[in-house]
Coordinates of N, CA and C and ligand atoms in Angstrom, one line a residue:
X1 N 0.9 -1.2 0.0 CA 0.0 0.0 0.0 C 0.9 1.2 0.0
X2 N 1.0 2.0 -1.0 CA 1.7 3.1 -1.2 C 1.1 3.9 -2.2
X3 N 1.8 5.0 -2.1 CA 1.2 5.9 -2.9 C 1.9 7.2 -3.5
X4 N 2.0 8.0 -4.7 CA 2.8 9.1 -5.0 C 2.1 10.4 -4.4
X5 N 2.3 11.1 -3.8 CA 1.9 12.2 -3.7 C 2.8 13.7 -4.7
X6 N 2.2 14.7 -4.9 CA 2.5 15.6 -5.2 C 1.8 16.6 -5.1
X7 N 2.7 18.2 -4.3 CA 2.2 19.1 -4.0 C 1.9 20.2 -5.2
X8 N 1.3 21.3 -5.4 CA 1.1 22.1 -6.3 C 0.3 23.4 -5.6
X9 N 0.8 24.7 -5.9 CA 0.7 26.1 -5.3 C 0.0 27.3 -6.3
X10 N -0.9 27.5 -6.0 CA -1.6 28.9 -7.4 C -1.4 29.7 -6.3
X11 N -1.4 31.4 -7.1 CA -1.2 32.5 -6.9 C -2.1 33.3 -7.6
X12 N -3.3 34.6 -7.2 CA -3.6 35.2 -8.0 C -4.0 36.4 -7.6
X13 N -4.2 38.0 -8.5 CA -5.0 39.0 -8.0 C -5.7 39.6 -9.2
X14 N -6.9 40.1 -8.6 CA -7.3 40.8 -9.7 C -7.8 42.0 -8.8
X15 N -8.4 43.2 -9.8 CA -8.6 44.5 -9.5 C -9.9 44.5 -9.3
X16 N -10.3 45.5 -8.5 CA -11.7 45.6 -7.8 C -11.8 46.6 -8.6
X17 N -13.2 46.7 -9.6 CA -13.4 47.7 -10.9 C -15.4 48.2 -10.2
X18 N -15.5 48.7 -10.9 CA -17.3 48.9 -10.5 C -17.6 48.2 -11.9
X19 N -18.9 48.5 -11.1 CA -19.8 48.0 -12.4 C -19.7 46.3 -13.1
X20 N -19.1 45.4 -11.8 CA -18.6 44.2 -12.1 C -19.2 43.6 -10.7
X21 N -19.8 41.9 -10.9 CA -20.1 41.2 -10.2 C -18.8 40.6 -9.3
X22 N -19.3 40.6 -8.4 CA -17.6 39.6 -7.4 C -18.4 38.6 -7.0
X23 N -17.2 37.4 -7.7 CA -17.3 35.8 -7.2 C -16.7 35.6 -6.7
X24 N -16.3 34.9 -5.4 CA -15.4 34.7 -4.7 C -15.6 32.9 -4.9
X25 N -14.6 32.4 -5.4 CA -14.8 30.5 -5.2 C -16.3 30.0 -5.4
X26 N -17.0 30.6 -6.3 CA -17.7 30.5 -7.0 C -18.7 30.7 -6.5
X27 N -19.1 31.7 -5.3 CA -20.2 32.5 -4.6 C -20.5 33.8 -4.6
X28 N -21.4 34.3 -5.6 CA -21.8 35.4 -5.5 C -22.1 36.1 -4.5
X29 N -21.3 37.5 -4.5 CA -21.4 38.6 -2.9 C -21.5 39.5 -3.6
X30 N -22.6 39.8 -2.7 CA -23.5 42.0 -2.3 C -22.3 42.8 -2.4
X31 N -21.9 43.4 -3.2 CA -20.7 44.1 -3.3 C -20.5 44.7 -4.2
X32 N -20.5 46.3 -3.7 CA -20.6 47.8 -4.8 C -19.4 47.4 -5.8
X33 N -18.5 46.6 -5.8 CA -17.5 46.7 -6.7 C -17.4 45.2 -6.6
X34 N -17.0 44.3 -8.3 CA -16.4 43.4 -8.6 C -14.8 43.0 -8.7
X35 N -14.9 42.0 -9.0 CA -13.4 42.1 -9.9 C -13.1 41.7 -11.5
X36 N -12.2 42.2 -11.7 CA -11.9 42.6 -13.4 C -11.4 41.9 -14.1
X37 N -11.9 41.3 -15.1 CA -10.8 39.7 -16.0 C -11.7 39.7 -17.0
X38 N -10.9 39.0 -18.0 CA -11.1 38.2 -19.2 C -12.8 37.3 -18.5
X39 N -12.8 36.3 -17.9 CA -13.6 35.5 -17.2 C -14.1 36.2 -16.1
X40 N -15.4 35.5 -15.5 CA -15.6 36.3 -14.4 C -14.7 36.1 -13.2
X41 N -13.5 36.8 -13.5 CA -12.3 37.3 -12.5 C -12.9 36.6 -11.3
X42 N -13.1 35.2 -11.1 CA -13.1 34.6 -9.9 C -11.7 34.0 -9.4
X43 N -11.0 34.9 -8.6 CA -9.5 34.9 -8.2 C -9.3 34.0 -7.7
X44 N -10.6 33.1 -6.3 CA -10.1 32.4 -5.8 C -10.6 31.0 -6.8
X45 N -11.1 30.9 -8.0 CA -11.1 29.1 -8.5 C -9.8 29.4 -9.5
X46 N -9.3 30.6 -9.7 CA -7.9 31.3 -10.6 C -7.1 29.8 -10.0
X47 N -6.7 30.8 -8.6 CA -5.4 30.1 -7.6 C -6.1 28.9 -7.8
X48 N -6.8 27.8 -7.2 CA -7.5 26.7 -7.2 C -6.8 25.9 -8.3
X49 N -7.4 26.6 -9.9 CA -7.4 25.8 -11.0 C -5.5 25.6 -11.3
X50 N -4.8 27.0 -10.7 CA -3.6 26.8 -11.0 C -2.4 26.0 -10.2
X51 N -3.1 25.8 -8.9 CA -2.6 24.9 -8.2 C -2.8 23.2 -8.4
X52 N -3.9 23.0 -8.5 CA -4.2 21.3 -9.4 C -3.3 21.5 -10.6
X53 N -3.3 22.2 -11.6 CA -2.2 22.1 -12.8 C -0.6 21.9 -12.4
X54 N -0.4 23.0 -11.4 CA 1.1 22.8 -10.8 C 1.5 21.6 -10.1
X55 N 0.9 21.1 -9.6 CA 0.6 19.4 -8.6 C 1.3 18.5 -10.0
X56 N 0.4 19.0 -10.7 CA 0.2 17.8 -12.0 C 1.3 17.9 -13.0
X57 N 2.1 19.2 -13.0 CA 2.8 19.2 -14.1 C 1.8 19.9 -15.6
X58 N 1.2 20.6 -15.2 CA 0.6 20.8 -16.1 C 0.4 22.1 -17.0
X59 N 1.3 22.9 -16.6 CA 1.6 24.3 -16.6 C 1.0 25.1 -16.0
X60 N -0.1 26.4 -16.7 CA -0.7 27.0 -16.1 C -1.8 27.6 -16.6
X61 N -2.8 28.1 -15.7 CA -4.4 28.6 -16.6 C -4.3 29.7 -17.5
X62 N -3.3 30.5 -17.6 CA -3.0 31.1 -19.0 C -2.3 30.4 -20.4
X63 N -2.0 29.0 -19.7 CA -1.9 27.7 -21.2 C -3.0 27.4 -22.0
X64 N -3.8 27.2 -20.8 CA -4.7 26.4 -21.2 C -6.1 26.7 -21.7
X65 N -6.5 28.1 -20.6 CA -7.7 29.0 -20.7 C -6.8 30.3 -21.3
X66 N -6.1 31.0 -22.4 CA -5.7 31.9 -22.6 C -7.1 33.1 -22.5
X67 N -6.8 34.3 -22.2 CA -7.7 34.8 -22.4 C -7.7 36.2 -23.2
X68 N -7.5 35.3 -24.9 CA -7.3 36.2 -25.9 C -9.1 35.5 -26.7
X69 N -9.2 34.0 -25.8 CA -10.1 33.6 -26.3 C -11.2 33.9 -25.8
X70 N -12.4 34.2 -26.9 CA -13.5 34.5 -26.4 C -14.4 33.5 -26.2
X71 N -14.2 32.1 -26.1 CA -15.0 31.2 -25.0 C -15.1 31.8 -23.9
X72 N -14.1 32.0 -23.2 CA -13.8 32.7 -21.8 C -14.3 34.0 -21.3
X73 N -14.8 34.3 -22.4 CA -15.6 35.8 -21.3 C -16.6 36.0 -20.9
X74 N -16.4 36.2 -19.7 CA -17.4 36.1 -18.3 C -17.7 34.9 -18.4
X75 N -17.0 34.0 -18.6 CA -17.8 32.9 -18.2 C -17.0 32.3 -16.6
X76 N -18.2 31.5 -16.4 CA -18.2 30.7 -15.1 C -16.4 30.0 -15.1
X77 N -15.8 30.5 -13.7 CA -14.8 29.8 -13.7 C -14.9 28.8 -12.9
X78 N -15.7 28.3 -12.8 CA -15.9 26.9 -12.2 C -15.5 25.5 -13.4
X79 N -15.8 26.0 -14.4 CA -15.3 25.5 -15.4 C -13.8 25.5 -15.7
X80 N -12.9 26.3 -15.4 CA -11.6 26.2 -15.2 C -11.2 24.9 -14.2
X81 N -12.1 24.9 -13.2 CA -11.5 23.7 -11.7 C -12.2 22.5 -12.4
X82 N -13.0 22.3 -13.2 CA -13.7 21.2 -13.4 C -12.8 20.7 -14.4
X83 N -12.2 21.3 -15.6 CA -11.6 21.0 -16.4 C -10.1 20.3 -15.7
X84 N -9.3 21.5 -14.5 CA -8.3 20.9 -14.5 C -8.7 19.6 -13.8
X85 N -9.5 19.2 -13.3 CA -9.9 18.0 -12.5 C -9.8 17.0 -13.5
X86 N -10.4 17.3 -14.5 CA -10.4 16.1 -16.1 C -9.5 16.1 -16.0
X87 N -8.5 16.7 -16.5 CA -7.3 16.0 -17.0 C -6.4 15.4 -16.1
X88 N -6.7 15.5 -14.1 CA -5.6 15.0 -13.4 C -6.3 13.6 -13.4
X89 N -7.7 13.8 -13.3 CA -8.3 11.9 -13.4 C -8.0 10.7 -14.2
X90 N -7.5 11.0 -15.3 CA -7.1 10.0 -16.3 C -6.0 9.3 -15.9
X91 N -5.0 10.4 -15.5 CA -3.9 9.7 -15.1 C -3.5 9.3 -13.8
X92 N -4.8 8.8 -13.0 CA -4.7 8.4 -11.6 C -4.7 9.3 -10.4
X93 N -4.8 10.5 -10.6 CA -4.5 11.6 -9.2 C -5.6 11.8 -9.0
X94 N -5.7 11.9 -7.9 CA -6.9 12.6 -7.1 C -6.6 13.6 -6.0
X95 N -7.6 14.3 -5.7 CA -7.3 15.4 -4.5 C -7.2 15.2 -3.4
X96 N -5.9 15.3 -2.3 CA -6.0 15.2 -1.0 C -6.8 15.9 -0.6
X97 N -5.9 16.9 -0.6 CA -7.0 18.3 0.4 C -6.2 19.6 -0.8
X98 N -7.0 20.4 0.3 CA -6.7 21.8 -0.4 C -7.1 23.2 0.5
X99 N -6.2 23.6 0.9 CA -5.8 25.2 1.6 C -5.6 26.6 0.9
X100 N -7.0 27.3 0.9 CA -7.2 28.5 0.2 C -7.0 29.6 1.5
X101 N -6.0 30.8 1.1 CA -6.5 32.1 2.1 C -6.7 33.0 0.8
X102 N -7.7 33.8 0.9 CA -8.5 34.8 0.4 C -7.6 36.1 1.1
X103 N -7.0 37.0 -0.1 CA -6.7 38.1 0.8 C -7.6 39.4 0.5
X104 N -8.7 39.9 1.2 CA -9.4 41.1 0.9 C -9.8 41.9 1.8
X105 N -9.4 43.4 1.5 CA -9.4 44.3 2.7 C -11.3 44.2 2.8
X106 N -12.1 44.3 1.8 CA -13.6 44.3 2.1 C -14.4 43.6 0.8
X107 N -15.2 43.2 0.7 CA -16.6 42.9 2.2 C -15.4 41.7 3.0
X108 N -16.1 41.7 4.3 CA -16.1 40.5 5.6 C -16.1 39.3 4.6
X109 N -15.2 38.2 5.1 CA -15.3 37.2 4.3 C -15.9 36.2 5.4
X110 N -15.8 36.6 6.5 CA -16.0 35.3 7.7 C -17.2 34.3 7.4
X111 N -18.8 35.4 7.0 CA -19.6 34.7 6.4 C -19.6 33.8 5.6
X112 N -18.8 33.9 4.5 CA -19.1 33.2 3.7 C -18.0 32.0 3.3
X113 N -17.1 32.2 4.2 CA -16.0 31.1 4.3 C -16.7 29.2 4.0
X114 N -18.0 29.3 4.9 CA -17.9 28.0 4.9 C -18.6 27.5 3.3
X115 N -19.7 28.4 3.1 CA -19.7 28.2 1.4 C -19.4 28.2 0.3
X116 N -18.0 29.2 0.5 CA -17.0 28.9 -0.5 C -16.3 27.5 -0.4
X117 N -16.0 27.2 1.0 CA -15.5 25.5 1.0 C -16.6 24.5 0.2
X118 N -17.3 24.8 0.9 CA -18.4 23.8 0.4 C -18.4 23.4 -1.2
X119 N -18.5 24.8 -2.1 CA -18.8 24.9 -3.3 C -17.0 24.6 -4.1
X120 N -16.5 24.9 -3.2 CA -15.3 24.0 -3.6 C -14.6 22.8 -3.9
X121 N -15.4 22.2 -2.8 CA -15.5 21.2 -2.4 C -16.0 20.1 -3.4
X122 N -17.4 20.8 -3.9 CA -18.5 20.3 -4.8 C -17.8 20.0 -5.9
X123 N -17.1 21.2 -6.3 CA -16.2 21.0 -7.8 C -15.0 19.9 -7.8
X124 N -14.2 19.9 -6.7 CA -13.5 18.5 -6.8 C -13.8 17.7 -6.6
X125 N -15.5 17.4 -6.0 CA -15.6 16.4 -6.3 C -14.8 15.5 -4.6
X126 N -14.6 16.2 -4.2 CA -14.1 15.8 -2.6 C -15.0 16.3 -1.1
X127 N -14.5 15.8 0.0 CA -15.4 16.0 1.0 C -15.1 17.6 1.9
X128 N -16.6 17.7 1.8 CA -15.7 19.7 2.7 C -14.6 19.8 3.7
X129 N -14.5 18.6 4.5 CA -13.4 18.3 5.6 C -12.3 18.2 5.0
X130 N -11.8 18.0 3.6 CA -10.5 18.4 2.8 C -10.5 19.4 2.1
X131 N -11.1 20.5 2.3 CA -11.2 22.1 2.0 C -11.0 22.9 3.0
X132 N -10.6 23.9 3.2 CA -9.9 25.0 4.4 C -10.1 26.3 3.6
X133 N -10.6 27.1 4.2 CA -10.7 28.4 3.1 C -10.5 29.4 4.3
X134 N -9.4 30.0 4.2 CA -9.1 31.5 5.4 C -9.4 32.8 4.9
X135 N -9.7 33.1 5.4 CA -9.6 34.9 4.7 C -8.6 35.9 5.7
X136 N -7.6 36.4 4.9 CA -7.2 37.8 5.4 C -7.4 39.0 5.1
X137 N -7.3 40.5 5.6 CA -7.4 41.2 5.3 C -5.9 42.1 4.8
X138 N -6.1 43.3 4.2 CA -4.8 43.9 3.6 C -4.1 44.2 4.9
X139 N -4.5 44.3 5.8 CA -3.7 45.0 7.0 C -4.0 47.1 7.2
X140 N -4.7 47.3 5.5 CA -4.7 48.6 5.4 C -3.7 49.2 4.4
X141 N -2.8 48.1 4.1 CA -1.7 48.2 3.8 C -1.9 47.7 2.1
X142 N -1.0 48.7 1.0 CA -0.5 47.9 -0.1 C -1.9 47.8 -1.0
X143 N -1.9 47.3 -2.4 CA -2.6 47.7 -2.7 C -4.4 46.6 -2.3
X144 N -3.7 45.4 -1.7 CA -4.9 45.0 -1.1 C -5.7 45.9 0.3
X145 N -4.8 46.6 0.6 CA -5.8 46.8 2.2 C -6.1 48.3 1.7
X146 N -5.7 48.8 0.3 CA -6.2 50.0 -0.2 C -7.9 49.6 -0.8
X147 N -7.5 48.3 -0.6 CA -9.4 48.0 -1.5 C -9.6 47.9 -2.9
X148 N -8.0 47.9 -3.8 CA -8.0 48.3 -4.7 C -8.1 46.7 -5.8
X149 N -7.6 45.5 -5.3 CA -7.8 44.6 -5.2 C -8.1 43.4 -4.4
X150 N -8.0 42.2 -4.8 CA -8.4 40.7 -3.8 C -7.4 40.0 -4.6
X151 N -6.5 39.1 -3.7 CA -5.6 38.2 -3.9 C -6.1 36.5 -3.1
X152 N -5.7 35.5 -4.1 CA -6.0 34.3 -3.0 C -4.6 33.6 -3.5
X153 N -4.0 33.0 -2.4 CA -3.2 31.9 -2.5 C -3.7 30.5 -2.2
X154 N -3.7 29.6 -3.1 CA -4.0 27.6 -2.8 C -2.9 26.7 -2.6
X155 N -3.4 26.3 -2.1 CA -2.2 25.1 -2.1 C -2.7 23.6 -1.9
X156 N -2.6 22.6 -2.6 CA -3.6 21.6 -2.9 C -2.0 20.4 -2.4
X157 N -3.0 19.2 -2.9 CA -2.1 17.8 -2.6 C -2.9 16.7 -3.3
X158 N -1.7 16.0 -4.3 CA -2.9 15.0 -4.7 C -1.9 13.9 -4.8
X159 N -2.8 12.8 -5.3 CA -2.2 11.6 -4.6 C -2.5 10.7 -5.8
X160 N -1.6 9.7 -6.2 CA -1.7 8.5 -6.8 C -1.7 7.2 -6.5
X161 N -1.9 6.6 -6.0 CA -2.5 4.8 -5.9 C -1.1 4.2 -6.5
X162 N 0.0 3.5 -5.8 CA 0.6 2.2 -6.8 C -0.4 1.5 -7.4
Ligands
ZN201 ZN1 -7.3 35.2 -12.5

């Protein structure tokens, strides 16, 4: 009984624009300002989708989702985590867990932490007890705690079966 593991890390930010919907990990929030992207700038399934690819060897979601392409606009990035999930299944990996921190000076994230797990959860296709989702704030500081954007860092683990 053994098994390969391999870790894999996403990084992402985007700008808090008006006149744009904010998804956070694929939950819609009350919020006078969105974020700004090719797709609907959902930062945290960004980090998510690019951390399963990095695990995997798989490069990264500007390989694969460029976004010169107009499949991708505004569309659901839930579809980004679902896809990189296809391609790690074929070749035996599956998800340990997975550690999201959300960095945003506003709205409160505390609410809605556990439904971003959840709905994260949903997309891998794994149990919400191997999802962790934190939220920090900017400190006040820099251009997150100016409000000016939202950053998330992931960090996943997946595992293969001898
Ligand atoms: Zn992004």
């Amino acid at each position: 009984m053994g098994g390969t593991f391999r870790v894999g890390s996403g990084h992402d930010t985007h700008r808090l624009a008006e006149g744009r919907p904010l998804v956070l990990g694929g939950v819609r929030m009350s919020h006078p300002r969105g974020l700004a992207g090719h797709s609907d700038a959902d930062v945290v399934l960004h980090a998510v989708t690019d951390a399963l690819l990095g695990a995997a060897a798989l490069g990264d979601i500007g390989d694969l989702f460029p976004d010169s392409d107009p499949t991708y606009k505004d569309c659901d990035s839930a579809r980004f985590v679902t896809d990189a999930v296809a391609r790690l299944n074929p070749d035996g990996w599956r998800v340990v867990n997975l550690d999201v921190t959300i960095f945003a000076q506003e709205p409160k994230l505390g609410p809605v932490k556990a439904r971003i797990r959840d709905n994260i959860a949903r997309l891998l296709g794994i149990a919400a007890d191997a999802v962790n989702v934190k939220a920090k704030t900017g400190e006040g500081v820099g251009h997150i705690g100016r409000g000016e954007a939202i950053g998330c860092q992931a960090t996943v683990l997946i595992e293969k079966k001898d």
